[in-house]
Amino acid sequence: MRTELRIGTRGSPLALAQAHEARARLMAAHGLPEAAFEIVVITTSGDRIQDRALADAGGKGLFTKEIEEALLDRRIDIAVHSSKDMPTVLPDGLELSAFLPREDARDAFIGKAAARIADLPHGARVGSSSLRRQALIRRMRPDLDVVLFRGNVQTRLRKLEEGVADGTILALAGLKRVGLDQVATDIMPLDAFPPCPGQGAIAIESRIGDTATERLLAPIHDTATGRALACERAFLAALDGSCRTPIAGYASIAGEALSFSGLILTPDGTKTHEISASGAAADAAAIGARAGAEIRARAGEEFFEGWR
């Protein structure tokens, strides 16, 4: 059986689950066997660096650099990513060509000392590697001790069992994809604890102009997810979003209409600016870009000084 497509991915259980989902959808769409799609595991810098925050090591691109190099070198044909890990600017010659139907975008709290963040004892430790989550936790409970928590889903849950922290927050979508959503003790509502742009969505990256690959991917692309992500990523781009910027943004699609809400915070969670926008789903990117420009102007450049 000739390999139709080589699928590049990180090697964590969650990354592999996402690659397997992409492969299963391709198999179903084209009536091809599993052997037609080879999964190629690539270790990234983000996987190797576990002792410090991503912002201090080079940003979210650390989870994509080596995979994108393999894509450009034609060692793989597509790359499967968590959309939230994708920088807003991609290497020349690459594009996000498909999005799979989005899973639940909410965050999940896994508590040992209490089931909800609100019920944690004074001074309890909550582990997170996300500046957005850290800032939102501090906004909710400034008395809590927020500690750095790196690693894949299983590693973070093990650290929790070992007492490194009294609770942690993980993406509900990731927990569902690895069959561990039952460990969640509380689901964080979208309005009080908004997700980062792209959370819950699987993105597929490919080479621009690779028409054979584009034809294979077209049937598995989810238009609604693609539009929502176009809005969220445009919002992020307007704010120069990186791992140093606590930014939340979520777009929902209902028919041909789009609704978006965005939030920026200072790292300590004490200052915030929120924005809502809506319009035609076909104008998703423009809506996100306008929302980002408006909230940036409203906050003023001094708001962003602590991020640099």
PDB file of N, CA and C in Angstrom, residues 98-164:
ATOM      1  N   ALA A  98      -6.422  23.464   7.182  1.00  0.00           N
ATOM      2  CA  ALA A  98      -7.658  22.807   7.605  1.00  0.00           C
ATOM      3  C   ALA A  98      -7.764  22.835   9.123  1.00  0.00           C
ATOM      4  N   PHE A  99      -9.015  22.858   9.592  1.00  0.00           N
ATOM      5  CA  PHE A  99      -9.299  22.747  11.020  1.00  0.00           C
ATOM      6  C   PHE A  99     -10.336  21.650  11.203  1.00  0.00           C
ATOM      7  N   LEU A 100     -10.133  20.806  12.205  1.00  0.00           N
ATOM      8  CA  LEU A 100     -11.117  19.779  12.513  1.00  0.00           C
ATOM      9  C   LEU A 100     -12.202  20.387  13.403  1.00  0.00           C
ATOM     10  N   PRO A 101     -13.388  19.766  13.467  1.00  0.00           N
ATOM     11  CA  PRO A 101     -14.452  20.314  14.312  1.00  0.00           C
ATOM     12  C   PRO A 101     -13.969  20.538  15.742  1.00  0.00           C
ATOM     13  N   ARG A 102     -14.277  21.691  16.275  1.00  0.00           N
ATOM     14  CA  ARG A 102     -13.748  22.097  17.581  1.00  0.00           C
ATOM     15  C   ARG A 102     -14.382  21.298  18.717  1.00  0.00           C
ATOM     16  N   GLU A 103     -13.559  20.916  19.669  1.00  0.00           N
ATOM     17  CA  GLU A 103     -14.033  20.299  20.906  1.00  0.00           C
ATOM     18  C   GLU A 103     -14.442  21.427  21.868  1.00  0.00           C
ATOM     19  N   ASP A 104     -14.862  21.063  23.059  1.00  0.00           N
ATOM     20  CA  ASP A 104     -15.219  22.018  24.100  1.00  0.00           C
ATOM     21  C   ASP A 104     -14.016  22.927  24.389  1.00  0.00           C
ATOM     22  N   ALA A 105     -14.213  24.235  24.312  1.00  0.00           N
ATOM     23  CA  ALA A 105     -13.098  25.177  24.473  1.00  0.00           C
ATOM     24  C   ALA A 105     -12.838  25.575  25.919  1.00  0.00           C
ATOM     25  N   ARG A 106     -13.646  25.094  26.857  1.00  0.00           N
ATOM     26  CA  ARG A 106     -13.504  25.538  28.240  1.00  0.00           C
ATOM     27  C   ARG A 106     -12.291  24.917  28.934  1.00  0.00           C
ATOM     28  N   ASP A 107     -11.881  25.560  30.023  1.00  0.00           N
ATOM     29  CA  ASP A 107     -10.839  25.024  30.892  1.00  0.00           C
ATOM     30  C   ASP A 107     -11.472  24.176  31.979  1.00  0.00           C
ATOM     31  N   ALA A 108     -10.686  23.226  32.491  1.00  0.00           N
ATOM     32  CA  ALA A 108     -11.145  22.362  33.574  1.00  0.00           C
ATOM     33  C   ALA A 108     -10.199  22.512  34.763  1.00  0.00           C
ATOM     34  N   PHE A 109     -10.768  22.639  35.942  1.00  0.00           N
ATOM     35  CA  PHE A 109      -9.974  22.669  37.171  1.00  0.00           C
ATOM     36  C   PHE A 109      -9.916  21.267  37.758  1.00  0.00           C
ATOM     37  N   ILE A 110      -8.719  20.851  38.128  1.00  0.00           N
ATOM     38  CA  ILE A 110      -8.533  19.567  38.814  1.00  0.00           C
ATOM     39  C   ILE A 110      -7.987  19.890  40.195  1.00  0.00           C
ATOM     40  N   GLY A 111      -8.813  19.732  41.209  1.00  0.00           N
ATOM     41  CA  GLY A 111      -8.421  20.126  42.554  1.00  0.00           C
ATOM     42  C   GLY A 111      -8.171  18.938  43.473  1.00  0.00           C
ATOM     43  N   LYS A 112      -7.154  19.072  44.303  1.00  0.00           N
ATOM     44  CA  LYS A 112      -6.877  18.064  45.337  1.00  0.00           C
ATOM     45  C   LYS A 112      -7.333  18.569  46.698  1.00  0.00           C
ATOM     46  N   ALA A 113      -7.073  19.852  46.965  1.00  0.00           N
ATOM     47  CA  ALA A 113      -7.452  20.414  48.264  1.00  0.00           C
ATOM     48  C   ALA A 113      -8.917  20.846  48.281  1.00  0.00           C
ATOM     49  N   ALA A 114      -9.488  21.092  47.120  1.00  0.00           N
ATOM     50  CA  ALA A 114     -10.895  21.489  46.994  1.00  0.00           C
ATOM     51  C   ALA A 114     -11.312  21.270  45.552  1.00  0.00           C
ATOM     52  N   ALA A 115     -12.619  21.123  45.344  1.00  0.00           N
ATOM     53  CA  ALA A 115     -13.116  20.843  43.998  1.00  0.00           C
ATOM     54  C   ALA A 115     -13.166  22.083  43.118  1.00  0.00           C
ATOM     55  N   ARG A 116     -13.252  23.272  43.738  1.00  0.00           N
ATOM     56  CA  ARG A 116     -13.342  24.511  42.976  1.00  0.00           C
ATOM     57  C   ARG A 116     -12.270  25.485  43.444  1.00  0.00           C
ATOM     58  N   ILE A 117     -11.844  26.358  42.541  1.00  0.00           N
ATOM     59  CA  ILE A 117     -10.851  27.365  42.917  1.00  0.00           C
ATOM     60  C   ILE A 117     -11.375  28.232  44.058  1.00  0.00           C
ATOM     61  N   ALA A 118     -12.654  28.559  44.008  1.00  0.00           N
ATOM     62  CA  ALA A 118     -13.244  29.418  45.041  1.00  0.00           C
ATOM     63  C   ALA A 118     -13.160  28.801  46.429  1.00  0.00           C
ATOM     64  N   ASP A 119     -13.064  27.477  46.497  1.00  0.00           N
ATOM     65  CA  ASP A 119     -13.077  26.799  47.788  1.00  0.00           C
ATOM     66  C   ASP A 119     -11.687  26.416  48.291  1.00  0.00           C
ATOM     67  N   LEU A 120     -10.640  26.737  47.544  1.00  0.00           N
ATOM     68  CA  LEU A 120      -9.287  26.417  47.991  1.00  0.00           C
ATOM     69  C   LEU A 120      -8.944  27.205  49.250  1.00  0.00           C
ATOM     70  N   PRO A 121      -8.167  26.629  50.155  1.00  0.00           N
ATOM     71  CA  PRO A 121      -7.761  27.368  51.347  1.00  0.00           C
ATOM     72  C   PRO A 121      -6.829  28.519  51.012  1.00  0.00           C
ATOM     73  N   HIS A 122      -6.774  29.506  51.872  1.00  0.00           N
ATOM     74  CA  HIS A 122      -5.907  30.662  51.680  1.00  0.00           C
ATOM     75  C   HIS A 122      -4.461  30.210  51.466  1.00  0.00           C
ATOM     76  N   GLY A 123      -3.818  30.754  50.437  1.00  0.00           N
ATOM     77  CA  GLY A 123      -2.420  30.436  50.186  1.00  0.00           C
ATOM     78  C   GLY A 123      -2.173  29.123  49.476  1.00  0.00           C
ATOM     79  N   ALA A 124      -3.223  28.441  49.050  1.00  0.00           N
ATOM     80  CA  ALA A 124      -3.052  27.165  48.344  1.00  0.00           C
ATOM     81  C   ALA A 124      -2.292  27.388  47.037  1.00  0.00           C
ATOM     82  N   ARG A 125      -1.595  26.330  46.607  1.00  0.00           N
ATOM     83  CA  ARG A 125      -0.807  26.418  45.377  1.00  0.00           C
ATOM     84  C   ARG A 125      -1.598  25.876  44.190  1.00  0.00           C
ATOM     85  N   VAL A 126      -1.637  26.667  43.113  1.00  0.00           N
ATOM     86  CA  VAL A 126      -2.267  26.234  41.873  1.00  0.00           C
ATOM     87  C   VAL A 126      -1.203  26.274  40.784  1.00  0.00           C
ATOM     88  N   GLY A 127      -1.026  25.143  40.096  1.00  0.00           N
ATOM     89  CA  GLY A 127       0.014  25.038  39.083  1.00  0.00           C
ATOM     90  C   GLY A 127      -0.504  25.334  37.690  1.00  0.00           C
ATOM     91  N   SER A 128       0.241  26.142  36.936  1.00  0.00           N
ATOM     92  CA  SER A 128      -0.096  26.422  35.543  1.00  0.00           C
ATOM     93  C   SER A 128       1.131  26.984  34.837  1.00  0.00           C
ATOM     94  N   SER A 129       1.272  26.653  33.546  1.00  0.00           N
ATOM     95  CA  SER A 129       2.343  27.244  32.745  1.00  0.00           C
ATOM     96  C   SER A 129       1.820  28.345  31.841  1.00  0.00           C
ATOM     97  N   SER A 130       0.512  28.559  31.829  1.00  0.00           N
ATOM     98  CA  SER A 130      -0.127  29.541  30.953  1.00  0.00           C
ATOM     99  C   SER A 130      -0.236  30.887  31.655  1.00  0.00           C
ATOM    100  N   LEU A 131       0.283  31.950  31.037  1.00  0.00           N
ATOM    101  CA  LEU A 131       0.160  33.276  31.629  1.00  0.00           C
ATOM    102  C   LEU A 131      -1.296  33.714  31.708  1.00  0.00           C
ATOM    103  N   ARG A 132      -2.109  33.317  30.727  1.00  0.00           N
ATOM    104  CA  ARG A 132      -3.541  33.652  30.778  1.00  0.00           C
ATOM    105  C   ARG A 132      -4.184  33.014  31.997  1.00  0.00           C
ATOM    106  N   ARG A 133      -3.970  31.718  32.185  1.00  0.00           N
ATOM    107  CA  ARG A 133      -4.558  31.041  33.344  1.00  0.00           C
ATOM    108  C   ARG A 133      -4.020  31.617  34.651  1.00  0.00           C
ATOM    109  N   GLN A 134      -2.733  31.887  34.699  1.00  0.00           N
ATOM    110  CA  GLN A 134      -2.147  32.460  35.905  1.00  0.00           C
ATOM    111  C   GLN A 134      -2.803  33.794  36.245  1.00  0.00           C
ATOM    112  N   ALA A 135      -2.973  34.648  35.226  1.00  0.00           N
ATOM    113  CA  ALA A 135      -3.576  35.958  35.448  1.00  0.00           C
ATOM    114  C   ALA A 135      -5.040  35.829  35.875  1.00  0.00           C
ATOM    115  N   LEU A 136      -5.786  34.908  35.245  1.00  0.00           N
ATOM    116  CA  LEU A 136      -7.195  34.715  35.603  1.00  0.00           C
ATOM    117  C   LEU A 136      -7.336  34.156  37.014  1.00  0.00           C
ATOM    118  N   ILE A 137      -6.436  33.247  37.393  1.00  0.00           N
ATOM    119  CA  ILE A 137      -6.457  32.720  38.764  1.00  0.00           C
ATOM    120  C   ILE A 137      -6.212  33.843  39.759  1.00  0.00           C
ATOM    121  N   ARG A 138      -5.217  34.679  39.465  1.00  0.00           N
ATOM    122  CA  ARG A 138      -4.889  35.786  40.381  1.00  0.00           C
ATOM    123  C   ARG A 138      -6.016  36.794  40.452  1.00  0.00           C
ATOM    124  N   ARG A 139      -6.743  36.978  39.337  1.00  0.00           N
ATOM    125  CA  ARG A 139      -7.891  37.876  39.356  1.00  0.00           C
ATOM    126  C   ARG A 139      -8.979  37.320  40.265  1.00  0.00           C
ATOM    127  N   MET A 140      -9.195  36.003  40.208  1.00  0.00           N
ATOM    128  CA  MET A 140     -10.219  35.369  41.039  1.00  0.00           C
ATOM    129  C   MET A 140      -9.819  35.301  42.500  1.00  0.00           C
ATOM    130  N   ARG A 141      -8.564  34.876  42.714  1.00  0.00           N
ATOM    131  CA  ARG A 141      -8.082  34.624  44.073  1.00  0.00           C
ATOM    132  C   ARG A 141      -6.654  35.144  44.223  1.00  0.00           C
ATOM    133  N   PRO A 142      -6.477  36.446  44.506  1.00  0.00           N
ATOM    134  CA  PRO A 142      -5.125  36.999  44.625  1.00  0.00           C
ATOM    135  C   PRO A 142      -4.320  36.413  45.777  1.00  0.00           C
ATOM    136  N   ASP A 143      -4.988  35.705  46.680  1.00  0.00           N
ATOM    137  CA  ASP A 143      -4.277  35.112  47.826  1.00  0.00           C
ATOM    138  C   ASP A 143      -3.591  33.799  47.487  1.00  0.00           C
ATOM    139  N   LEU A 144      -3.908  33.215  46.329  1.00  0.00           N
ATOM    140  CA  LEU A 144      -3.344  31.913  45.997  1.00  0.00           C
ATOM    141  C   LEU A 144      -1.905  32.039  45.512  1.00  0.00           C
ATOM    142  N   ASP A 145      -1.142  30.965  45.686  1.00  0.00           N
ATOM    143  CA  ASP A 145       0.241  30.899  45.226  1.00  0.00           C
ATOM    144  C   ASP A 145       0.251  30.167  43.887  1.00  0.00           C
ATOM    145  N   VAL A 146       0.476  30.906  42.806  1.00  0.00           N
ATOM    146  CA  VAL A 146       0.472  30.317  41.465  1.00  0.00           C
ATOM    147  C   VAL A 146       1.893  29.872  41.126  1.00  0.00           C
ATOM    148  N   VAL A 147       2.062  28.575  40.852  1.00  0.00           N
ATOM    149  CA  VAL A 147       3.394  28.023  40.599  1.00  0.00           C
ATOM    150  C   VAL A 147       3.485  27.482  39.172  1.00  0.00           C
ATOM    151  N   LEU A 148       4.713  27.470  38.621  1.00  0.00           N
ATOM    152  CA  LEU A 148       4.931  26.988  37.263  1.00  0.00           C
ATOM    153  C   LEU A 148       4.694  25.487  37.190  1.00  0.00           C
ATOM    154  N   PHE A 149       3.947  25.062  36.175  1.00  0.00           N
ATOM    155  CA  PHE A 149       3.560  23.662  36.018  1.00  0.00           C
ATOM    156  C   PHE A 149       3.715  23.304  34.551  1.00  0.00           C
ATOM    157  N   ARG A 150       4.813  22.693  34.155  1.00  0.00           N
ATOM    158  CA  ARG A 150       5.052  22.321  32.763  1.00  0.00           C
ATOM    159  C   ARG A 150       4.893  20.819  32.585  1.00  0.00           C
ATOM    160  N   GLY A 151       4.758  20.406  31.313  1.00  0.00           N
ATOM    161  CA  GLY A 151       4.653  18.987  31.005  1.00  0.00           C
ATOM    162  C   GLY A 151       3.349  18.663  30.301  1.00  0.00           C
ATOM    163  N   ASN A 152       3.258  17.428  29.776  1.00  0.00           N
ATOM    164  CA  ASN A 152       2.021  17.022  29.121  1.00  0.00           C
ATOM    165  C   ASN A 152       0.934  16.739  30.151  1.00  0.00           C
ATOM    166  N   VAL A 153      -0.249  16.376  29.678  1.00  0.00           N
ATOM    167  CA  VAL A 153      -1.387  16.177  30.582  1.00  0.00           C
ATOM    168  C   VAL A 153      -1.050  15.179  31.685  1.00  0.00           C
ATOM    169  N   GLN A 154      -0.496  14.048  31.305  1.00  0.00           N
ATOM    170  CA  GLN A 154      -0.208  12.999  32.289  1.00  0.00           C
ATOM    171  C   GLN A 154       0.847  13.452  33.291  1.00  0.00           C
ATOM    172  N   THR A 155       1.854  14.190  32.825  1.00  0.00           N
ATOM    173  CA  THR A 155       2.903  14.686  33.722  1.00  0.00           C
ATOM    174  C   THR A 155       2.326  15.651  34.742  1.00  0.00           C
ATOM    175  N   ARG A 156       1.452  16.525  34.301  1.00  0.00           N
ATOM    176  CA  ARG A 156       0.867  17.502  35.225  1.00  0.00           C
ATOM    177  C   ARG A 156      -0.041  16.820  36.251  1.00  0.00           C
ATOM    178  N   LEU A 157      -0.773  15.809  35.819  1.00  0.00           N
ATOM    179  CA  LEU A 157      -1.625  15.088  36.771  1.00  0.00           C
ATOM    180  C   LEU A 157      -0.770  14.317  37.788  1.00  0.00           C
ATOM    181  N   ARG A 158       0.366  13.794  37.332  1.00  0.00           N
ATOM    182  CA  ARG A 158       1.275  13.098  38.252  1.00  0.00           C
ATOM    183  C   ARG A 158       1.847  14.085  39.274  1.00  0.00           C
ATOM    184  N   LYS A 159       2.235  15.267  38.816  1.00  0.00           N
ATOM    185  CA  LYS A 159       2.760  16.287  39.731  1.00  0.00           C
ATOM    186  C   LYS A 159       1.709  16.660  40.775  1.00  0.00           C
ATOM    187  N   LEU A 160       0.460  16.696  40.351  1.00  0.00           N
ATOM    188  CA  LEU A 160      -0.631  17.014  41.270  1.00  0.00           C
ATOM    189  C   LEU A 160      -0.748  15.929  42.340  1.00  0.00           C
ATOM    190  N   GLU A 161      -0.669  14.674  41.925  1.00  0.00           N
ATOM    191  CA  GLU A 161      -0.734  13.565  42.880  1.00  0.00           C
ATOM    192  C   GLU A 161       0.438  13.591  43.843  1.00  0.00           C
ATOM    193  N   GLU A 162       1.590  14.066  43.363  1.00  0.00           N
ATOM    194  CA  GLU A 162       2.792  14.111  44.199  1.00  0.00           C
ATOM    195  C   GLU A 162       2.800  15.299  45.151  1.00  0.00           C
ATOM    196  N   GLY A 163       1.784  16.160  45.062  1.00  0.00           N
ATOM    197  CA  GLY A 163       1.675  17.275  45.994  1.00  0.00           C
ATOM    198  C   GLY A 163       2.431  18.522  45.601  1.00  0.00           C
ATOM    199  N   VAL A 164       2.859  18.604  44.326  1.00  0.00           N
ATOM    200  CA  VAL A 164       3.554  19.807  43.862  1.00  0.00           C
ATOM    201  C   VAL A 164       2.627  21.020  43.911  1.00  0.00           C
TER     202      VAL A 164
END
